[in-house]
Amino acid sequence: MERLFLFPRILVILVDKLYWLNEIQPRDRTKVGDKAFNLSRTMQRGYPVLPGFVVSTEFTREFLRTLSHSENTEVLVKDLPDSSLHLDVGNWWQLQQVASRLRQEMLIATLPPEWLDAIFEAASQWETSCLIFRPTVTLPNSNRDRQKLMQSAYRSNNVNDGNVNLSGLLESQICYCDRNNISLALKRAWSQLFRARSLVYWQRTGIDLRRINFGILVQPVWDAVTSGVIVGSSSFLEIQASLGLGLAITKGEVLPDYYKIKRENNTIIERKLGDKILGYRVDNSASILPQSTPSSLHINEHSCLITYLVDDIERNQFATSQEVLQQLLQISNQLTSEFGNNFGCEWTVSKHDTTEKLYLTQITLPQTLSSDYRLLGKGISAAGGRTIATAYVTSNSHPHSSKNITQDVLTPYIPAQLPNNTILVVPSITVDWLHLLHNISGIITEQGGMTSHAAILARELGIPAIVNVNRATELIKNGEQLLIDGDTGEIYRVNSHISNNSDKQSLIPSIHHTISNHTQPQLVSLIPPFVSILPQQEQIPSFPEDLSETYQQGDSEQLHYNSQGMGELRDRIQVPKLNTSSNINSNIHPNINPNINLRLLEEPFPTIATQLLVNLSQTSSIEQVLSLPIDGLGLLRSELMAISILDGQELHTWLQERQETLRDRWYEQILLFAQAFAPKPIFYRSLDFPVGIIQSNQIEQAHHLDRDLDRQSRLRERGTFAYLQNPTMFEIELTALAQVQQAGYGNLRLILPFVRSIEEFTFCRRKVEQAGLNRVPEFQLWIMAEVPSVLFLLPEYVKAGVQGIAIGTNDLTQLLLGVDREQGKFTEVWNQKNPAVMGAIRQLIETARKYNIPCTICGQAPTLYPEIIQQLVQWGITSISVEPEAVQRTYGAIARAEKRIILEAARKQLNAD
């Protein structure tokens, strides 16, 4: 029930404060927000911009002020909008309660009828049954505010987007064009200022709520023939297109058509047909667009949109006609002449009153690069995020000898400790740096690739990292200020006076991401992440699934198979319920991983059949992943886990003198994981390095010293072969696992690494049986499928007792292609999407299905190339295991892949009928 608020009659004058795009003046910018201001500029210069008007920031402030003055409202909303809401955002439960109460009060408020009449009458001019309400915001714009804002965003490891991009934070609302729905859409839009993830963002970026100017751009939603996005760069234009409204691209539910155009002569140098399985249209009985099928698959009670299946003829044709493509090129060239090479825009070809017309619906324009930032170089993006911090350069080397190595090797000098908030610049990072990395802001290395252990470690710890930067330790001076972008691999030098003069305006470099054939087009943001005049990216809330039982029961064999193998699919971890205690100042302070999307604070996840697991090695990472939608720990890397156990001492010393202590420590570490994840499974991979070396700071070198010495040493003693040579360490691991089982945890599984032969596996299986691990019914013994011989021997392995396989794409790729994955210079050759690699993966999955054993994939392929997830699901993969930072996007990719399979099944059924 709505609550009645007494709005002063003076507020009625606001009905005259609707700002039409074609009338907005420069002085109105703070009243209409940047998104609307950009569109108005573009419209007034003669471009075909979709019409609209703005419910100005004055409405927002008056609504909040009246809300706070009501006697019936909670204390929490008193003094709005003038309260800065100083919250402890680390206190998850308090944050949830505050956000929930604030939004509840807003949603039950009653808006003045005069406001609703004015908006409804204005919108009625468009003769549409459907409207979209887009948040349009102006952030603090003084030099001092901007400088503090940028510094706060970049210096904090808690914020990955120093561009102050509000992507995904303030979502658009779509509703029917009537007074009741308009009222609800307005209040929902305004209430997003106080969502849990918004409150976290405002505080982390130093944005004062009192300084935010929040307007709402109202536009019609007309049926569309085709929609898409244009992204411009210095050399190319890139265009995406799909059928119907652009929501299908925004939600990643289709693979759009893709064009790449060379600027200098407007030549199309690349064109790819997408997979446009569905489209969105207006739910209007008078719609002039015919339905492709009689079935609506997707609808929300407050939304005026439905999805439809695209018929096979349209699906196999390009969505954009040659005429529309030429229009897009012409408009792009005009935008380039006015705004420069770098821009982005959304477009749609609407069909209204039987007339087709091209409209621009959103524009993103970059700011000029500041001379205070100079590009130093570029490497391979290893771990995402951006930061500004002081460089700590170490290149001093010293000879390091080992009786197991035939010659001296130069290794980087490792200091006793590192200063806080620094960017570490080194030739390479070995795992012995681990205890030094927790307080640093970024990593730059001269060596290594995307799958090097340094890259894997950085991603787990949430540290922006760039690897394979040529001569980094020579180009970068110790103590100088750097800006690094772990998403693009770019490194900037920051002029020294910037950090000493907070009053000087600083513009972060405009870092432009193009839509590339090497990434998954449907996952590319509709608006490129420039530092933009428009600090927002279009987002539209997800609609709940409403598939009929017919389609759910008609899921393909792959989805049915995916739900088997490692046990029944358990209930998803939902967002924690609000603390019902009256003590709002709870002392609980859950660790919120800065790399986890703030959506996790509020939104549940749809159910998927393919299991999603996480890769971990550090107990310090456990807490940050427990709120993620995962089914267990898919890869516990014992090599990296060992670092915190060995205390920098040589392993052979532990084996000779302190075996019991070593076993106890091993048990304690595994127990922490078992306790945290129970009853969900934990897949522990036993050690994969030569046991005879070994000092703690040589564990990583055991994997890559052969790059400078004997390249065959890595393969000679790796994996289970080392257990045959010296089973002592393997036996200690098995004893530790058995102790965890005896402590009451039956969720352990064991994966054997780098298995070359049936004989090696049989030896290990007997050791497992001797340790008594198989007495626990839930226990399973798996092998890594990374040596190519497994492709041919898998049936024999199953006969020998293998109960599951984990595809390790990193080693499988390098062994199939003959390329060292640690060498960044082979990046283009070392491609896990290579047809040989993908063929091998498919063969392993299908063979596993044939012999009824589960199959997971735990290498970097799904993280680096999310577009292959659809193929993995179609082939029948049981589960996918990724690093924490990739869980959310992998979950979304799995959900989209499964939905496509369901839609394909629906299409076949409809065609059969």
Tab-separated table of C-alpha atoms in Angstrom, residues 322-660:
chain	number	residue	atom	x	y	z
A	322	GLN	CA	22.905	-2.277	-46.755
A	323	GLU	CA	20.958	0.980	-46.646
A	324	VAL	CA	20.987	1.134	-42.843
A	325	LEU	CA	24.675	0.192	-42.775
A	326	GLN	CA	25.460	3.119	-45.065
A	327	GLN	CA	23.428	5.436	-42.820
A	328	LEU	CA	25.399	4.255	-39.804
A	329	LEU	CA	28.683	4.867	-41.603
A	330	GLN	CA	27.587	8.340	-42.642
A	331	ILE	CA	26.514	9.250	-39.107
A	332	SER	CA	29.739	7.800	-37.700
A	333	ASN	CA	31.837	9.927	-40.025
A	334	GLN	CA	29.859	13.016	-39.061
A	335	LEU	CA	30.289	12.259	-35.349
A	336	THR	CA	34.015	11.799	-35.945
A	337	SER	CA	34.302	15.212	-37.593
A	338	GLU	CA	32.555	16.836	-34.616
A	339	PHE	CA	33.736	14.850	-31.622
A	340	GLY	CA	36.914	13.027	-32.715
A	341	ASN	CA	37.725	9.404	-33.425
A	342	ASN	CA	36.826	7.936	-30.062
A	343	PHE	CA	33.117	7.747	-29.360
A	344	GLY	CA	30.369	5.229	-28.808
A	345	CYS	CA	26.665	5.242	-29.473
A	346	GLU	CA	23.627	3.007	-29.325
A	347	TRP	CA	21.233	3.028	-32.256
A	348	THR	CA	17.922	1.523	-33.251
A	349	VAL	CA	15.817	1.364	-36.406
A	350	SER	CA	12.295	1.931	-35.112
A	351	LYS	CA	9.145	1.120	-36.977
A	352	HIS	CA	6.466	3.551	-35.902
A	353	ASP	CA	3.353	4.364	-37.891
A	354	THR	CA	4.555	1.992	-40.643
A	355	THR	CA	7.664	4.147	-41.092
A	356	GLU	CA	11.203	2.904	-40.422
A	357	LYS	CA	13.622	5.444	-39.019
A	358	LEU	CA	17.141	5.280	-37.603
A	359	TYR	CA	17.571	6.852	-34.144
A	360	LEU	CA	20.530	7.333	-31.848
A	361	THR	CA	19.553	6.430	-28.277
A	362	GLN	CA	22.776	7.058	-26.377
A	363	ILE	CA	26.081	8.862	-27.003
A	364	THR	CA	29.420	8.533	-25.241
A	365	LEU	CA	32.072	11.169	-25.884
A	366	PRO	CA	35.618	10.986	-24.496
A	367	GLN	CA	37.357	13.763	-22.652
A	368	THR	CA	40.697	15.015	-23.862
A	369	LEU	CA	43.764	13.247	-22.543
A	370	SER	CA	45.512	15.155	-19.840
A	371	SER	CA	49.157	15.958	-20.465
A	372	ASP	CA	49.779	14.870	-16.888
A	373	TYR	CA	49.669	11.204	-17.953
A	374	ARG	CA	52.157	9.751	-20.399
A	375	LEU	CA	51.906	6.241	-21.800
A	376	LEU	CA	55.046	4.314	-20.884
A	377	GLY	CA	54.300	0.953	-22.377
A	378	LYS	CA	51.952	-1.932	-22.684
A	379	GLY	CA	52.028	-5.574	-21.706
A	380	ILE	CA	49.641	-8.472	-21.340
A	381	SER	CA	46.598	-7.879	-19.150
A	382	ALA	CA	46.931	-10.500	-16.428
A	383	ALA	CA	44.609	-9.283	-13.664
A	384	GLY	CA	41.945	-6.614	-14.002
A	385	GLY	CA	41.559	-3.344	-12.167
A	386	ARG	CA	43.212	0.080	-12.182
A	387	THR	CA	45.302	1.897	-9.652
A	388	ILE	CA	47.641	4.834	-9.130
A	389	ALA	CA	50.556	4.199	-6.787
A	390	THR	CA	54.316	4.549	-6.357
A	391	ALA	CA	56.587	2.210	-8.283
A	392	TYR	CA	58.835	-0.167	-6.342
A	393	VAL	CA	61.413	-1.435	-8.834
A	394	THR	CA	63.725	-4.324	-8.100
A	395	SER	CA	66.005	-5.807	-10.723
A	396	ASN	CA	69.020	-6.650	-8.610
A	397	SER	CA	69.916	-10.288	-9.097
A	398	HIS	CA	72.178	-12.704	-7.368
A	399	PRO	CA	73.354	-16.200	-8.170
A	400	HIS	CA	71.222	-18.895	-6.638
A	401	SER	CA	72.548	-22.445	-6.553
A	402	SER	CA	70.783	-25.723	-6.028
A	403	LYS	CA	72.258	-29.159	-5.937
A	404	ASN	CA	69.476	-30.276	-8.301
A	405	ILE	CA	70.363	-27.654	-10.886
A	406	THR	CA	73.534	-27.997	-12.877
A	407	GLN	CA	74.384	-24.308	-13.068
A	408	ASP	CA	73.819	-21.045	-11.263
A	409	VAL	CA	70.662	-19.138	-12.051
A	410	LEU	CA	70.111	-15.434	-11.531
A	411	THR	CA	66.980	-14.745	-9.495
A	412	PRO	CA	65.476	-11.387	-8.540
A	413	TYR	CA	66.382	-10.000	-5.159
A	414	ILE	CA	63.442	-10.407	-2.782
A	415	PRO	CA	63.224	-7.794	-0.013
A	416	ALA	CA	62.157	-8.611	3.516
A	417	GLN	CA	59.061	-6.449	3.069
A	418	LEU	CA	57.444	-4.047	0.612
A	419	PRO	CA	56.041	-0.576	1.343
A	420	ASN	CA	52.255	-0.418	1.409
A	421	ASN	CA	50.337	0.847	-1.628
A	422	THR	CA	53.115	0.383	-4.137
A	423	ILE	CA	53.253	-1.056	-7.637
A	424	LEU	CA	55.808	-3.849	-7.717
A	425	VAL	CA	57.984	-3.829	-10.860
A	426	VAL	CA	60.164	-6.932	-11.254
A	427	PRO	CA	61.592	-9.178	-13.958
A	428	SER	CA	59.346	-12.030	-12.798
A	429	ILE	CA	57.299	-13.052	-9.783
A	430	THR	CA	57.741	-16.392	-8.124
A	431	VAL	CA	55.383	-17.640	-5.465
A	432	ASP	CA	57.838	-16.776	-2.712
A	433	TRP	CA	56.648	-13.179	-3.187
A	434	LEU	CA	53.209	-14.206	-1.922
A	435	HIS	CA	53.569	-13.006	1.648
A	436	LEU	CA	54.698	-9.612	0.336
A	437	LEU	CA	51.812	-9.002	-2.057
A	438	HIS	CA	48.838	-8.492	0.234
A	439	ASN	CA	49.434	-4.776	0.775
A	440	ILE	CA	50.615	-3.729	-2.674
A	441	SER	CA	48.456	-1.997	-5.267
A	442	GLY	CA	49.681	-3.470	-8.536
A	443	ILE	CA	52.173	-5.727	-10.313
A	444	ILE	CA	54.282	-5.264	-13.450
A	445	THR	CA	56.611	-8.013	-14.685
A	446	GLU	CA	58.899	-8.373	-17.655
A	447	GLN	CA	58.210	-12.073	-18.093
A	448	GLY	CA	55.214	-14.359	-17.933
A	449	GLY	CA	51.916	-14.873	-19.714
A	450	MET	CA	48.218	-14.876	-18.916
A	451	THR	CA	48.458	-18.360	-17.416
A	452	SER	CA	51.725	-17.910	-15.569
A	453	HIS	CA	51.573	-18.531	-11.861
A	454	ALA	CA	52.190	-14.834	-11.224
A	455	ALA	CA	49.064	-13.968	-13.239
A	456	ILE	CA	46.960	-16.625	-11.527
A	457	LEU	CA	48.136	-15.457	-8.116
A	458	ALA	CA	47.398	-11.788	-8.863
A	459	ARG	CA	43.863	-12.571	-9.994
A	460	GLU	CA	43.148	-14.549	-6.850
A	461	LEU	CA	44.443	-11.726	-4.660
A	462	GLY	CA	42.546	-9.069	-6.645
A	463	ILE	CA	45.676	-7.122	-7.591
A	464	PRO	CA	45.851	-5.367	-11.008
A	465	ALA	CA	48.708	-6.991	-12.908
A	466	ILE	CA	50.431	-6.548	-16.257
A	467	VAL	CA	52.969	-9.123	-17.444
A	468	ASN	CA	55.433	-9.426	-20.318
A	469	VAL	CA	56.345	-5.706	-20.306
A	470	ASN	CA	59.593	-5.364	-22.213
A	471	ARG	CA	62.377	-3.648	-20.222
A	472	ALA	CA	59.952	-2.595	-17.483
A	473	THR	CA	62.647	-2.458	-14.801
A	474	GLU	CA	64.707	-0.135	-17.010
A	475	LEU	CA	61.925	2.162	-18.206
A	476	ILE	CA	60.306	2.644	-14.811
A	477	LYS	CA	62.176	4.492	-12.087
A	478	ASN	CA	61.901	3.561	-8.457
A	479	GLY	CA	59.600	5.953	-6.585
A	480	GLU	CA	57.790	7.490	-9.543
A	481	GLN	CA	53.995	7.621	-9.737
A	482	LEU	CA	52.329	5.175	-12.112
A	483	LEU	CA	48.824	4.551	-13.313
A	484	ILE	CA	48.306	0.966	-14.442
A	485	ASP	CA	45.250	-0.469	-16.154
A	486	GLY	CA	45.064	-4.219	-15.648
A	487	ASP	CA	42.183	-4.423	-18.111
A	488	THR	CA	44.069	-2.992	-21.094
A	489	GLY	CA	47.668	-3.724	-20.090
A	490	GLU	CA	48.613	-0.033	-20.320
A	491	ILE	CA	51.077	1.726	-18.016
A	492	TYR	CA	51.121	5.524	-17.579
A	493	ARG	CA	53.604	7.767	-15.852
A	494	VAL	CA	51.893	10.377	-13.655
A	495	ASN	CA	53.535	13.781	-13.398
A	496	SER	CA	54.870	14.288	-9.896
A	497	HIS	CA	53.007	17.563	-9.263
A	498	ILE	CA	49.646	15.785	-9.612
A	499	SER	CA	49.959	13.953	-6.315
A	500	ASN	CA	51.148	17.117	-4.575
A	501	ASN	CA	48.428	19.435	-5.827
A	502	SER	CA	44.953	18.195	-5.083
A	503	ASP	CA	43.381	21.390	-6.381
A	504	LYS	CA	44.609	20.910	-9.926
A	505	GLN	CA	42.109	19.180	-12.188
A	506	SER	CA	43.326	15.797	-13.340
A	507	LEU	CA	41.873	13.916	-16.258
A	508	ILE	CA	42.482	10.194	-16.201
A	509	PRO	CA	43.660	8.915	-19.596
A	510	SER	CA	40.951	7.941	-22.007
A	511	ILE	CA	41.350	4.188	-22.216
A	512	HIS	CA	39.373	2.837	-25.129
A	513	HIS	CA	38.285	-0.773	-25.527
A	514	THR	CA	37.300	-1.846	-29.028
A	515	ILE	CA	34.941	-4.639	-29.861
A	516	SER	CA	37.277	-7.336	-31.044
A	517	ASN	CA	36.926	-10.596	-32.852
A	518	HIS	CA	39.172	-12.033	-30.159
A	519	THR	CA	36.554	-11.479	-27.471
A	520	GLN	CA	32.942	-12.459	-27.163
A	521	PRO	CA	30.949	-9.788	-28.975
A	522	GLN	CA	27.726	-10.311	-27.072
A	523	LEU	CA	29.472	-9.589	-23.789
A	524	VAL	CA	30.916	-6.284	-24.933
A	525	SER	CA	29.405	-3.273	-23.206
A	526	LEU	CA	27.044	-1.283	-25.334
A	527	ILE	CA	28.987	1.834	-24.458
A	528	PRO	CA	32.793	1.666	-24.430
A	529	PRO	CA	34.428	2.489	-21.102
A	530	PHE	CA	36.020	5.799	-21.999
A	531	VAL	CA	36.477	8.483	-19.432
A	532	SER	CA	33.413	10.183	-20.723
A	533	ILE	CA	31.374	13.321	-20.487
A	534	LEU	CA	28.651	10.769	-19.896
A	535	PRO	CA	29.621	8.720	-16.858
A	536	GLN	CA	26.898	6.148	-17.375
A	537	GLN	CA	26.352	3.032	-19.410
A	538	GLU	CA	22.941	1.750	-20.350
A	539	GLN	CA	21.757	-1.063	-18.130
A	540	ILE	CA	18.282	-2.535	-17.994
A	541	PRO	CA	17.169	-4.775	-15.138
A	542	SER	CA	16.919	-8.485	-15.728
A	543	PHE	CA	13.453	-9.921	-16.055
A	544	PRO	CA	12.553	-13.069	-14.137
A	545	GLU	CA	12.321	-16.263	-16.130
A	546	ASP	CA	8.794	-17.425	-16.969
A	547	LEU	CA	9.422	-20.404	-19.229
A	548	SER	CA	6.548	-22.810	-19.534
A	549	GLU	CA	6.811	-26.301	-18.119
A	550	THR	CA	6.787	-27.620	-21.665
A	551	TYR	CA	10.070	-25.930	-22.421
A	552	GLN	CA	11.580	-26.749	-19.053
A	553	GLN	CA	10.809	-30.421	-19.511
A	554	GLY	CA	12.086	-30.254	-23.047
A	555	ASP	CA	15.609	-29.245	-22.060
A	556	SER	CA	18.239	-30.967	-24.106
A	557	GLU	CA	20.145	-34.057	-23.098
A	558	GLN	CA	23.173	-31.902	-22.342
A	559	LEU	CA	21.405	-29.943	-19.612
A	560	HIS	CA	20.085	-33.128	-18.054
A	561	TYR	CA	23.548	-34.640	-18.113
A	562	ASN	CA	25.163	-31.518	-16.721
A	563	SER	CA	23.070	-31.751	-13.562
A	564	GLN	CA	24.491	-35.203	-12.839
A	565	GLY	CA	27.987	-36.421	-12.125
A	566	MET	CA	29.111	-34.672	-8.990
A	567	GLY	CA	25.891	-35.032	-7.044
A	568	GLU	CA	22.574	-33.241	-7.199
A	569	LEU	CA	22.657	-29.563	-7.945
A	570	ARG	CA	22.501	-27.859	-4.573
A	571	ASP	CA	20.528	-24.761	-3.788
A	572	ARG	CA	22.254	-21.626	-4.959
A	573	ILE	CA	23.758	-19.330	-2.387
A	574	GLN	CA	21.309	-16.478	-2.202
A	575	VAL	CA	22.030	-12.984	-1.016
A	576	PRO	CA	22.184	-13.026	2.797
A	577	LYS	CA	18.864	-12.176	4.441
A	578	LEU	CA	18.592	-8.920	6.289
A	579	ASN	CA	19.482	-9.020	9.933
A	580	THR	CA	16.181	-8.742	11.800
A	581	SER	CA	17.889	-7.632	14.962
A	582	SER	CA	16.979	-4.185	16.187
A	583	ASN	CA	20.674	-3.502	16.651
A	584	ILE	CA	21.510	-1.832	13.399
A	585	ASN	CA	25.110	-1.251	14.463
A	586	SER	CA	25.998	-4.914	14.151
A	587	ASN	CA	29.633	-5.753	14.627
A	588	ILE	CA	29.670	-8.257	11.799
A	589	HIS	CA	32.063	-7.092	9.108
A	590	PRO	CA	32.099	-9.558	6.224
A	591	ASN	CA	34.936	-9.154	3.766
A	592	ILE	CA	33.565	-7.730	0.541
A	593	ASN	CA	35.904	-8.546	-2.326
A	594	PRO	CA	36.511	-5.328	-4.297
A	595	ASN	CA	36.555	-7.264	-7.554
A	596	ILE	CA	33.100	-8.724	-6.984
A	597	ASN	CA	30.307	-6.883	-8.733
A	598	LEU	CA	28.160	-4.941	-6.301
A	599	ARG	CA	25.079	-6.612	-7.777
A	600	LEU	CA	25.847	-9.470	-5.411
A	601	LEU	CA	24.628	-7.346	-2.522
A	602	GLU	CA	21.059	-7.480	-3.764
A	603	GLU	CA	20.212	-9.716	-6.668
A	604	PRO	CA	19.656	-13.492	-6.630
A	605	PHE	CA	20.993	-15.679	-9.405
A	606	PRO	CA	18.903	-17.795	-11.757
A	607	THR	CA	19.350	-21.536	-11.437
A	608	ILE	CA	21.713	-23.202	-13.873
A	609	ALA	CA	22.234	-26.912	-14.534
A	610	THR	CA	25.952	-26.754	-15.304
A	611	GLN	CA	27.843	-26.623	-12.044
A	612	LEU	CA	30.062	-23.591	-11.437
A	613	LEU	CA	33.110	-24.062	-9.224
A	614	VAL	CA	35.933	-21.781	-8.087
A	615	ASN	CA	39.735	-22.139	-8.143
A	616	LEU	CA	41.587	-21.177	-4.945
A	617	SER	CA	44.867	-21.678	-3.147
A	618	GLN	CA	44.889	-19.207	-0.263
A	619	THR	CA	42.804	-19.529	2.882
A	620	SER	CA	42.640	-15.727	2.934
A	621	SER	CA	40.507	-15.922	-0.239
A	622	ILE	CA	37.849	-18.180	1.266
A	623	GLU	CA	35.649	-15.515	2.812
A	624	GLN	CA	35.372	-13.434	-0.326
A	625	VAL	CA	33.946	-16.307	-2.403
A	626	LEU	CA	31.410	-17.766	-0.002
A	627	SER	CA	28.697	-15.357	-1.169
A	628	LEU	CA	29.278	-16.237	-4.823
A	629	PRO	CA	26.924	-18.580	-6.708
A	630	ILE	CA	29.293	-21.549	-6.685
A	631	ASP	CA	28.793	-25.284	-6.198
A	632	GLY	CA	32.144	-25.946	-4.593
A	633	LEU	CA	35.909	-25.600	-4.888
A	634	GLY	CA	36.880	-26.983	-8.277
A	635	LEU	CA	40.652	-26.695	-8.005
A	636	LEU	CA	42.614	-26.340	-4.779
A	637	ARG	CA	46.144	-25.663	-6.026
A	638	SER	CA	48.422	-27.373	-3.531
A	639	GLU	CA	51.583	-25.824	-5.008
A	640	LEU	CA	50.488	-22.320	-4.079
A	641	MET	CA	48.887	-23.455	-0.835
A	642	ALA	CA	52.273	-24.856	0.195
A	643	ILE	CA	53.884	-21.436	0.407
A	644	SER	CA	52.142	-20.469	3.617
A	645	ILE	CA	53.041	-23.866	5.091
A	646	LEU	CA	56.773	-24.065	4.408
A	647	ASP	CA	57.722	-20.732	6.004
A	648	GLY	CA	60.516	-20.202	3.488
A	649	GLN	CA	62.321	-23.389	4.490
A	650	GLU	CA	63.505	-26.086	2.133
A	651	LEU	CA	60.996	-28.848	1.562
A	652	HIS	CA	63.586	-31.586	1.820
A	653	THR	CA	64.416	-30.241	5.300
A	654	TRP	CA	60.792	-30.683	6.339
A	655	LEU	CA	60.753	-34.184	4.858
A	656	GLN	CA	63.940	-35.203	6.616
A	657	GLU	CA	63.450	-33.542	9.981
A	658	ARG	CA	59.839	-32.395	10.538
A	659	GLN	CA	57.504	-34.717	8.686
A	660	GLU	CA	54.883	-34.811	11.436
